[in-house]
Amino acid sequence: MANAMPWLEVGDRVFTRRYAYLDQQIGLVLGRGEALLIDTRATPRLARELMEDVRSVTRDPVTVAVNTHWHWDHSFGNSVTRPAVIWGHERCRDRLIAEGAAAIAEQAAGDLERRADFEAVVIDPPDRTLTIAADVEVGGRRIELRYLGRGHTDHDVVVRVPDAHVLFAGDLLENDAVPWFGDGYPMDWPATVDRLRSLIDGPVVPGHGTVGGLAFVERQLAEFRVVVTVARRLHAGELDRQAALAAMPYDSASSVEPLDRALAQLRGDLD
Ligand SMILES: [Zn+2]
């Protein structure tokens, strides 16, 4: 496919494929006779392309898909993976049911080129859910799903393949771009990534951007901590808004949303 790079084997029979659209990483874990997918892409058409791309690695069926979180680019391909079992956090399921139709309408209205693709989305939420932790077996391999606290959303799940030392972080981490805070909890995000850090013993695959390791995670964690510090100082009146925006770790256009979400949290508006 012209818009896709080949699968990268980041651990023993653990792959990720980086798609040009949204610079997104999709994970694939092979077990004996079956396979597990991590996230399902943004539309049924893109999910069908993904399932074709899986065929270049294995003829075994995808029996399990995992949604790292409810966002459209991670879950709108779900229906195409059936009859696979779909795992996700219980709030991933709840939010897809409550907000999925509105998210389809928003994407269809905002992307004329893909309008028909978005209108073809069938909201198909996870049928297996976790609140804190679940282990999933795929062809003799144990895959760990863990909720570590609020961050990019109120229900981000990380996926760890212990026998291959690989961690899929979902959108708790994004490489090569500013993480998206629009649905996020900036005041909680550093503690969550700090817990994530203790699960790292090899490559870390972010939801978007280049595969990294501990150094990349430390760098991103340091930036999340700056957001918290700046927001606290602004909230306490120690900085004015302009100085706060200038002290953020991101360019000024990208700093407004994280700062405002952090302030909303400090005011208690997001609880
Ligand atoms: Zn997301």
Coordinates of C-alpha atoms and ligand atoms in Angstrom, one line a residue:
M1 CA 0.0 0.0 0.0
A2 CA 1.3 3.4 -0.9
N3 CA 0.3 5.0 2.4
A4 CA 1.8 2.3 4.6
M5 CA 5.2 1.2 5.6
P6 CA 5.8 -2.5 6.1
W7 CA 5.4 -4.3 9.4
L8 CA 8.3 -3.8 11.9
E9 CA 9.0 -6.7 14.1
V10 CA 9.7 -5.1 17.5
G11 CA 9.9 -8.3 19.4
D12 CA 9.6 -12.0 18.8
R13 CA 6.4 -12.3 16.6
V14 CA 5.3 -8.9 17.7
F15 CA 4.8 -6.4 15.0
T16 CA 3.8 -2.8 14.5
R17 CA 2.8 -1.0 11.3
R18 CA 3.0 2.7 11.0
Y19 CA 0.4 4.2 8.7
A20 CA 0.9 7.5 7.0
Y21 CA -2.7 8.6 7.8
L22 CA -2.5 10.1 11.3
D23 CA 1.0 8.7 11.6
Q24 CA -0.6 5.8 13.5
Q25 CA 0.9 2.6 14.9
I26 CA -1.1 -0.6 14.8
G27 CA 0.1 -3.6 16.7
L28 CA 0.0 -7.3 15.8
V29 CA 0.9 -10.2 18.1
L30 CA 1.1 -13.7 16.6
G31 CA 0.4 -16.7 18.8
R32 CA 0.1 -20.4 17.6
G33 CA -2.7 -20.5 15.1
E34 CA -4.2 -17.1 15.9
A35 CA -3.3 -13.4 16.2
L36 CA -4.2 -10.3 18.2
L37 CA -4.5 -6.8 16.9
I38 CA -4.0 -3.6 18.8
D39 CA -6.4 -0.9 17.6
T40 CA -8.5 -1.1 14.4
R41 CA -7.9 2.2 12.5
A42 CA -10.4 4.9 11.7
T43 CA -12.9 3.5 9.2
P44 CA -14.1 0.2 7.9
R45 CA -12.2 0.8 4.6
L46 CA -8.9 1.4 6.5
A47 CA -9.6 -1.6 8.7
R48 CA -10.1 -3.8 5.6
E49 CA -6.7 -2.5 4.3
L50 CA -5.3 -3.4 7.7
M51 CA -6.7 -7.0 7.6
E52 CA -5.1 -7.4 4.1
D53 CA -1.8 -6.1 5.5
V54 CA -2.1 -8.7 8.3
R55 CA -2.3 -11.4 5.6
S56 CA 1.3 -10.4 4.5
V57 CA 2.5 -11.6 7.9
T58 CA 0.2 -14.5 8.8
R59 CA -2.7 -16.6 7.4
D60 CA -3.9 -17.3 10.9
P61 CA -7.1 -15.5 11.9
V62 CA -7.2 -12.4 14.1
T63 CA -9.2 -13.8 17.0
V64 CA -8.7 -10.8 19.4
A65 CA -8.6 -7.1 18.9
V66 CA -7.8 -4.6 21.6
N67 CA -9.0 -0.9 21.7
T68 CA -6.4 1.1 23.7
H69 CA -9.2 3.8 24.0
W70 CA -12.4 4.8 22.5
H71 CA -11.2 7.5 20.0
W72 CA -12.4 7.1 16.5
D73 CA -9.0 6.5 14.9
H74 CA -8.5 3.5 17.3
S75 CA -12.0 1.9 17.3
F76 CA -14.0 2.8 14.2
G77 CA -12.6 -0.3 12.3
N78 CA -13.8 -2.7 15.0
S79 CA -16.7 -4.2 13.0
V80 CA -14.3 -5.4 10.3
T81 CA -12.3 -7.5 12.8
R82 CA -15.4 -9.6 13.8
P83 CA -15.8 -12.4 14.7
A84 CA -12.8 -11.5 16.8
V85 CA -13.4 -10.8 20.4
I86 CA -12.8 -7.1 21.2
W87 CA -11.2 -6.1 24.4
G88 CA -11.3 -2.6 25.9
H89 CA -11.8 -0.7 29.1
E90 CA -15.4 -0.6 30.4
R91 CA -15.4 3.2 29.8
C92 CA -14.1 2.7 26.3
R93 CA -17.3 0.6 25.7
D94 CA -19.5 3.1 27.5
R95 CA -18.2 6.1 25.6
L96 CA -18.4 4.4 22.2
I97 CA -22.1 3.6 23.0
A98 CA -22.9 7.1 24.3
E99 CA -20.7 9.3 22.0
G100 CA -19.9 7.1 19.0
A101 CA -22.7 8.4 16.7
A102 CA -21.7 12.0 17.4
A103 CA -18.1 11.2 16.7
I104 CA -19.0 9.7 13.4
A105 CA -21.0 12.8 12.5
E106 CA -18.2 15.1 13.5
Q107 CA -15.6 13.2 11.4
A108 CA -17.9 12.9 8.4
A109 CA -18.6 16.7 8.5
G110 CA -14.9 17.6 9.0
D111 CA -13.4 15.3 6.3
L112 CA -15.2 15.6 3.0
E113 CA -12.7 13.3 1.3
R114 CA -13.6 10.5 3.7
R115 CA -17.2 11.4 4.4
A116 CA -18.6 8.2 2.9
D117 CA -16.0 6.1 4.8
F118 CA -17.0 7.6 8.1
E119 CA -20.7 7.3 7.3
A120 CA -20.1 3.6 6.8
V121 CA -18.7 3.1 10.3
V122 CA -20.7 0.7 12.5
I123 CA -20.1 1.4 16.2
D124 CA -19.1 -2.0 17.5
P125 CA -17.8 -1.5 21.1
P126 CA -15.6 -4.0 23.0
D127 CA -17.5 -7.1 24.2
R128 CA -14.9 -8.0 26.8
T129 CA -14.0 -5.2 29.3
L130 CA -11.6 -4.5 32.1
T131 CA -11.4 -1.9 34.8
I132 CA -7.9 -2.3 36.1
A133 CA -6.2 -5.4 34.6
A134 CA -6.9 -8.4 32.4
D135 CA -4.7 -11.1 30.9
V136 CA -5.6 -12.4 27.5
E137 CA -4.2 -15.6 26.0
V138 CA -3.6 -15.7 22.3
G139 CA -2.2 -19.0 20.8
G140 CA -0.3 -19.8 23.9
R141 CA 1.0 -16.3 24.7
R142 CA -0.1 -14.2 27.6
I143 CA -0.9 -10.6 26.8
E144 CA -1.4 -8.1 29.6
L145 CA -3.9 -5.3 29.4
R146 CA -3.5 -2.7 32.1
Y147 CA -5.3 0.6 33.1
L148 CA -2.7 2.8 34.9
G149 CA -4.8 5.9 35.5
R150 CA -6.2 8.9 33.6
G151 CA -4.1 10.6 30.9
H152 CA -4.9 10.9 27.3
T153 CA -8.5 9.8 28.2
D154 CA -10.2 8.5 31.4
H155 CA -9.5 4.9 30.3
D156 CA -6.3 4.4 28.4
V157 CA -5.2 0.8 28.3
V158 CA -1.6 -0.3 27.7
V159 CA -0.8 -3.7 26.1
R160 CA 2.3 -5.6 27.3
V161 CA 3.7 -8.7 25.7
P162 CA 5.9 -10.0 28.5
D163 CA 7.6 -12.8 26.7
A164 CA 8.8 -10.3 24.0
H165 CA 9.4 -7.3 26.2
V166 CA 7.2 -5.0 24.2
L167 CA 4.9 -2.4 25.5
F168 CA 2.1 -0.7 23.4
A169 CA 1.3 2.6 25.1
G170 CA -1.7 3.7 23.0
D171 CA -2.0 7.5 23.0
L172 CA -0.6 7.9 26.5
L173 CA 2.5 8.5 24.4
E174 CA 2.9 10.1 21.0
N175 CA 6.2 10.5 19.3
D176 CA 7.1 13.3 16.7
A177 CA 4.0 15.3 17.6
V178 CA 2.4 17.0 20.6
P179 CA 0.1 14.6 22.4
W180 CA -3.6 15.4 22.1
F181 CA -5.1 16.8 25.3
G182 CA -8.6 17.5 24.1
D183 CA -10.1 14.6 26.0
G184 CA -7.2 14.4 28.5
Y185 CA -6.4 14.8 32.2
P186 CA -3.1 16.7 32.2
M187 CA -2.9 16.8 36.0
D188 CA -3.0 13.0 36.2
W189 CA -1.0 12.2 33.1
P190 CA 2.5 12.3 34.6
A191 CA 1.6 9.8 37.4
T192 CA 0.1 7.5 34.9
V193 CA 3.2 7.6 32.6
D194 CA 5.4 7.1 35.7
R195 CA 3.5 3.9 36.4
L196 CA 3.8 3.0 32.7
R197 CA 7.6 3.5 33.0
S198 CA 7.9 0.6 35.4
L199 CA 6.4 -1.8 32.8
I200 CA 9.1 -1.0 30.2
D201 CA 11.8 -3.6 29.5
G202 CA 12.2 -3.1 25.8
P203 CA 10.6 -1.2 22.9
V204 CA 7.7 1.2 23.5
V205 CA 5.2 1.6 20.7
P206 CA 3.3 4.9 21.0
G207 CA -0.2 5.4 19.5
H208 CA 1.3 7.7 16.9
G209 CA 4.9 8.3 15.7
T210 CA 8.2 6.5 16.0
V211 CA 8.8 3.5 18.2
G212 CA 11.0 4.5 21.2
G213 CA 12.4 3.3 24.4
L214 CA 12.9 4.5 28.0
A215 CA 14.6 7.7 26.9
F216 CA 11.7 8.8 24.8
V217 CA 9.3 8.1 27.6
E218 CA 11.4 10.0 30.1
R219 CA 11.5 13.0 27.8
Q220 CA 7.7 13.0 27.3
L221 CA 7.2 12.5 31.1
A222 CA 9.3 15.6 31.8
E223 CA 7.1 17.6 29.4
F224 CA 3.9 16.4 31.1
R225 CA 5.4 17.5 34.5
V226 CA 6.1 20.9 33.1
V227 CA 2.4 21.3 32.1
V228 CA 1.4 20.4 35.6
T229 CA 3.8 22.9 37.2
V230 CA 2.8 25.7 34.8
A231 CA -0.9 25.1 35.3
R232 CA -0.5 25.1 39.1
R233 CA 1.4 28.4 39.0
L234 CA -1.2 30.0 36.7
H235 CA -4.0 28.8 38.9
A236 CA -2.3 30.2 42.0
G237 CA -1.8 33.6 40.3
E238 CA 2.0 33.3 40.2
L239 CA 2.0 33.6 36.4
D240 CA -0.2 35.5 34.0
R241 CA -1.6 33.6 31.1
Q242 CA 0.9 34.9 28.6
A243 CA 3.8 33.9 30.8
A244 CA 2.2 30.5 31.4
L245 CA 1.9 29.8 27.7
A246 CA 5.5 30.9 27.1
A247 CA 6.6 28.4 29.9
M248 CA 4.8 25.4 28.3
P249 CA 7.0 22.7 26.7
Y250 CA 5.1 23.0 23.4
D251 CA 4.8 25.6 20.8
S252 CA 2.2 28.3 21.7
A253 CA -0.5 27.1 19.4
S254 CA -0.3 23.6 20.8
S255 CA -0.1 24.8 24.4
V256 CA -3.6 26.4 24.8
E257 CA -5.6 23.1 25.0
P258 CA -3.3 21.3 27.5
L259 CA -3.2 24.4 29.7
D260 CA -7.0 24.9 29.6
R261 CA -7.7 21.3 30.3
A262 CA -5.3 21.4 33.3
L263 CA -7.0 24.6 34.6
A264 CA -10.4 22.9 34.2
Q265 CA -9.1 20.0 36.3
L266 CA -7.7 22.4 39.0
R267 CA -11.1 24.1 39.1
G268 CA -12.7 20.7 39.6
D269 CA -14.7 21.0 36.3
L270 CA -13.7 17.6 35.0
D271 CA -14.4 15.4 38.0
Ligands
ZN1 ZN -6.5 9.2 21.1

